[in-house]
PDB file of C-alpha atoms in Angstrom:
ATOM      1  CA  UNK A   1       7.438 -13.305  30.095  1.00 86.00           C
ATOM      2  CA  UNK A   2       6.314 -12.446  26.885  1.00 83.00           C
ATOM      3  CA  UNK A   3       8.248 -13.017  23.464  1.00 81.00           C
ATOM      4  CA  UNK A   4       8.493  -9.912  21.304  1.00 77.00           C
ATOM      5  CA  UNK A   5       6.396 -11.029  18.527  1.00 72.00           C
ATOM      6  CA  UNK A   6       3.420 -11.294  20.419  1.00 76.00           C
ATOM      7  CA  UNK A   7       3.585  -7.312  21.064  1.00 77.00           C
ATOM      8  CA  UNK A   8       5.778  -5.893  18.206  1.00 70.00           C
ATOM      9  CA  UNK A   9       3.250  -6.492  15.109  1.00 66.00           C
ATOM     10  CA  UNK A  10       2.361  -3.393  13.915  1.00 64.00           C
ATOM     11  CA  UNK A  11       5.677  -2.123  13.354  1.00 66.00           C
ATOM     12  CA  UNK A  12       6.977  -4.937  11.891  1.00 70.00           C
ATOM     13  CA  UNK A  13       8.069  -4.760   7.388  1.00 80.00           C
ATOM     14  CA  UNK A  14       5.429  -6.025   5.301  1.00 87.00           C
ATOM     15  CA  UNK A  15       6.856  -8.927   3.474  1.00 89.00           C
ATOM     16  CA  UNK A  16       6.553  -9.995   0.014  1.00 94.00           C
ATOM     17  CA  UNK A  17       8.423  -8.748  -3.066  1.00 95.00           C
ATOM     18  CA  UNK A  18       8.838  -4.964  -4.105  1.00 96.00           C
ATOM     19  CA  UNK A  19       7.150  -4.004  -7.383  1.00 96.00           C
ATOM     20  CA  UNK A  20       6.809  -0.476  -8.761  1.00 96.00           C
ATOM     21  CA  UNK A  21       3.433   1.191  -8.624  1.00 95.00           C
ATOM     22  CA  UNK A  22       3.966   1.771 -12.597  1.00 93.00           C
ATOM     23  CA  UNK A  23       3.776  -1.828 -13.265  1.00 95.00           C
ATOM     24  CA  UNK A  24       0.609  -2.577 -11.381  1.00 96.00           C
ATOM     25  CA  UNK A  25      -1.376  -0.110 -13.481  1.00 96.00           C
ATOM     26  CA  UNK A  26      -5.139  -1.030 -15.278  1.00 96.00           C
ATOM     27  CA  UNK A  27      -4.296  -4.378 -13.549  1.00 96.00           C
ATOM     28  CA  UNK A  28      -6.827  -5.948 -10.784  1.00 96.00           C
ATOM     29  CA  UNK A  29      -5.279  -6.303  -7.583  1.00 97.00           C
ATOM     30  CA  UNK A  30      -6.176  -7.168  -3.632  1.00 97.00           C
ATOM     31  CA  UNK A  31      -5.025  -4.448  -1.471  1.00 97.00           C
ATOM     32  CA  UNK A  32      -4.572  -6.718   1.533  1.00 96.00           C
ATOM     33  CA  UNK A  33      -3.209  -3.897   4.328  1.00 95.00           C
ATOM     34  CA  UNK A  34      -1.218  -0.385   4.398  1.00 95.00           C
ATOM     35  CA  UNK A  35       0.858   1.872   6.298  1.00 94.00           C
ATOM     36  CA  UNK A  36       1.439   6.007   6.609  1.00 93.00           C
ATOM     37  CA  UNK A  37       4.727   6.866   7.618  1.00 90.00           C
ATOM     38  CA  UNK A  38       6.093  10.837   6.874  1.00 87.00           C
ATOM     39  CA  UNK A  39       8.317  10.813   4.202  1.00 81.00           C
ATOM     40  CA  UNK A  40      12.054  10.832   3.723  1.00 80.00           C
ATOM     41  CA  UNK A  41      11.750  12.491   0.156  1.00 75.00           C
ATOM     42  CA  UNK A  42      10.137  15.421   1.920  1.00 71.00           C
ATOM     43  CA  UNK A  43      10.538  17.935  -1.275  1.00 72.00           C
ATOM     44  CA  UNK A  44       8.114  15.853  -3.554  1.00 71.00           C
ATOM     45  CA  UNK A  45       5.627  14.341  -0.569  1.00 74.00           C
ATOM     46  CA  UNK A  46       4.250  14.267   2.640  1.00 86.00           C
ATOM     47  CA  UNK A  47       4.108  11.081   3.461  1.00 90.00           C
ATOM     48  CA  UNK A  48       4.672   7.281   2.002  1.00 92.00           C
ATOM     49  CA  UNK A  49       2.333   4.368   1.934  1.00 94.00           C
ATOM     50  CA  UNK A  50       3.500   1.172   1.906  1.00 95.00           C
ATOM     51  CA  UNK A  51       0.880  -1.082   0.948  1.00 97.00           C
ATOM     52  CA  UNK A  52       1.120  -4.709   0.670  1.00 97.00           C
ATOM     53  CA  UNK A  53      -1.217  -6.554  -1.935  1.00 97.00           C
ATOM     54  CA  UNK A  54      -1.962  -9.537  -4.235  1.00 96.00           C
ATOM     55  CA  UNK A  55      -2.535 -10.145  -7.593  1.00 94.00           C
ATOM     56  CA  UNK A  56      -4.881 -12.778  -7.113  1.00 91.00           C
ATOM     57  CA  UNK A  57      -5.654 -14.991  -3.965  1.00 90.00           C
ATOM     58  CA  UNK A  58      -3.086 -17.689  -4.711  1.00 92.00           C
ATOM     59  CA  UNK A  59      -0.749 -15.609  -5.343  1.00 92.00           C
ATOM     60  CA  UNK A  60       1.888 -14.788  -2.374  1.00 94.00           C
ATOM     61  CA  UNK A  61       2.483 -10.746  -0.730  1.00 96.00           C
ATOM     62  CA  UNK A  62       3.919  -8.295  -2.441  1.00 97.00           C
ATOM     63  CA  UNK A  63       4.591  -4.793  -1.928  1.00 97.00           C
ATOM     64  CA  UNK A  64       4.594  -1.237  -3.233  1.00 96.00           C
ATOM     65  CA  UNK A  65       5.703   1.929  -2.159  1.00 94.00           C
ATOM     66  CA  UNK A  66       3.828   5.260  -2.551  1.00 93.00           C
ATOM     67  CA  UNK A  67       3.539   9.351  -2.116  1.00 91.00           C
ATOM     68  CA  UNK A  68       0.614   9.550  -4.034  1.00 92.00           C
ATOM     69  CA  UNK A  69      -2.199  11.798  -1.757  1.00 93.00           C
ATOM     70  CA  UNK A  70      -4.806  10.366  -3.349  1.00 94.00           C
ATOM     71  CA  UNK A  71      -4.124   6.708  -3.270  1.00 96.00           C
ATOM     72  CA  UNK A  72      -2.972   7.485   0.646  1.00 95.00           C
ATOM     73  CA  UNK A  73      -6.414   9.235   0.771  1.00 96.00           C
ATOM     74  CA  UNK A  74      -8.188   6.953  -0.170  1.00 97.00           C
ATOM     75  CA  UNK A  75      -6.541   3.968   1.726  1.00 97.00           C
ATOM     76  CA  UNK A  76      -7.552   6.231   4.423  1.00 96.00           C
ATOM     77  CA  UNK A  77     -10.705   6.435   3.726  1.00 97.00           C
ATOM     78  CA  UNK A  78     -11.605   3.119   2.747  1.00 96.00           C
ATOM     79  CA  UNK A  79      -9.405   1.353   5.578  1.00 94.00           C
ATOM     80  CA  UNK A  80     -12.716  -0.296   7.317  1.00 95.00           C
ATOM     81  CA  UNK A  81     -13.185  -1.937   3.956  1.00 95.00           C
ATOM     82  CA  UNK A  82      -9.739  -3.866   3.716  1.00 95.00           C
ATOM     83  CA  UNK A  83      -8.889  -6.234   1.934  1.00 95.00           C
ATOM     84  CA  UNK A  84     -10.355  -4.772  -1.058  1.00 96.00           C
ATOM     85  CA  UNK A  85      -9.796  -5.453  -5.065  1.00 97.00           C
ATOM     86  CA  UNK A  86      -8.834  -2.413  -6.647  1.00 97.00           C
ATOM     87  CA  UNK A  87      -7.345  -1.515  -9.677  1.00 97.00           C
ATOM     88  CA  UNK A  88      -4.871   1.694  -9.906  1.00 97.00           C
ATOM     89  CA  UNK A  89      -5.062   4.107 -12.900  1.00 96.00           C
ATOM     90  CA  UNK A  90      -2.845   7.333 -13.527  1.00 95.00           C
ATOM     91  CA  UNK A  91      -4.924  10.568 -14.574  1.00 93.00           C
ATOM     92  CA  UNK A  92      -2.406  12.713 -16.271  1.00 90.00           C
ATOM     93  CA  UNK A  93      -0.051  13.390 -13.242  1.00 88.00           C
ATOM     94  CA  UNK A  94      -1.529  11.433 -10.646  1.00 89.00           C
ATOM     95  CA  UNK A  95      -2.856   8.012  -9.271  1.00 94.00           C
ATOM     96  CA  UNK A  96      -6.093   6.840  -8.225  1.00 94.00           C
ATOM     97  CA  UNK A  97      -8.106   3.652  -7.327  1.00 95.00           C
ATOM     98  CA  UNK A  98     -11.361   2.754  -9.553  1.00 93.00           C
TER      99      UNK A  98
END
């Protein structure tokens, strides 16, 4: 018989400590691996990315949250390429990766 963690990965939280997008800006980080799910804030956004990342190898996971359409478009995008080191910067209203 087989023990639930050896089918039930996918779903499972990312772990690591939660850290607004706002504080990660101009800053160098490794986007280690995401997630799309529809969001619960439907009047401002589609969807939600939660994306777990690093701020330098050594350092353990953490995580942000995200409704951005661009960031979500291009972790999309970009998903054969993962992990990656990105850095996020906000163009008047929005935020993208460079």
């Amino acid at each position: 018989m087989k023990h639930f963690s050896e089918f039930a990965k996918e779903d499972l939280p990312f772990e690591g400590e939660k850290v607004r997008v706002d504080s990660l800006l101009n800053k160098e980080i490794i986007i280690v691996k995401y997630k799309v799910r529809p969001s619960k804030y439907k009047d401002k956004c589609r969807n939600c990315a939660t994306v777990q990342f690093k701020e330098s190898e050594e350092d353990s996971n953490k995580v942000f949250f995200t409704g951005s359409e661009v960031l979500i478009d291009m972790l999309e995008k970009y998903k054969e390429e993962l992990p990656f080191i990105a850095t996020i910067r906000k163009i008047d209203r929005y935020y993208t990766f460079s």
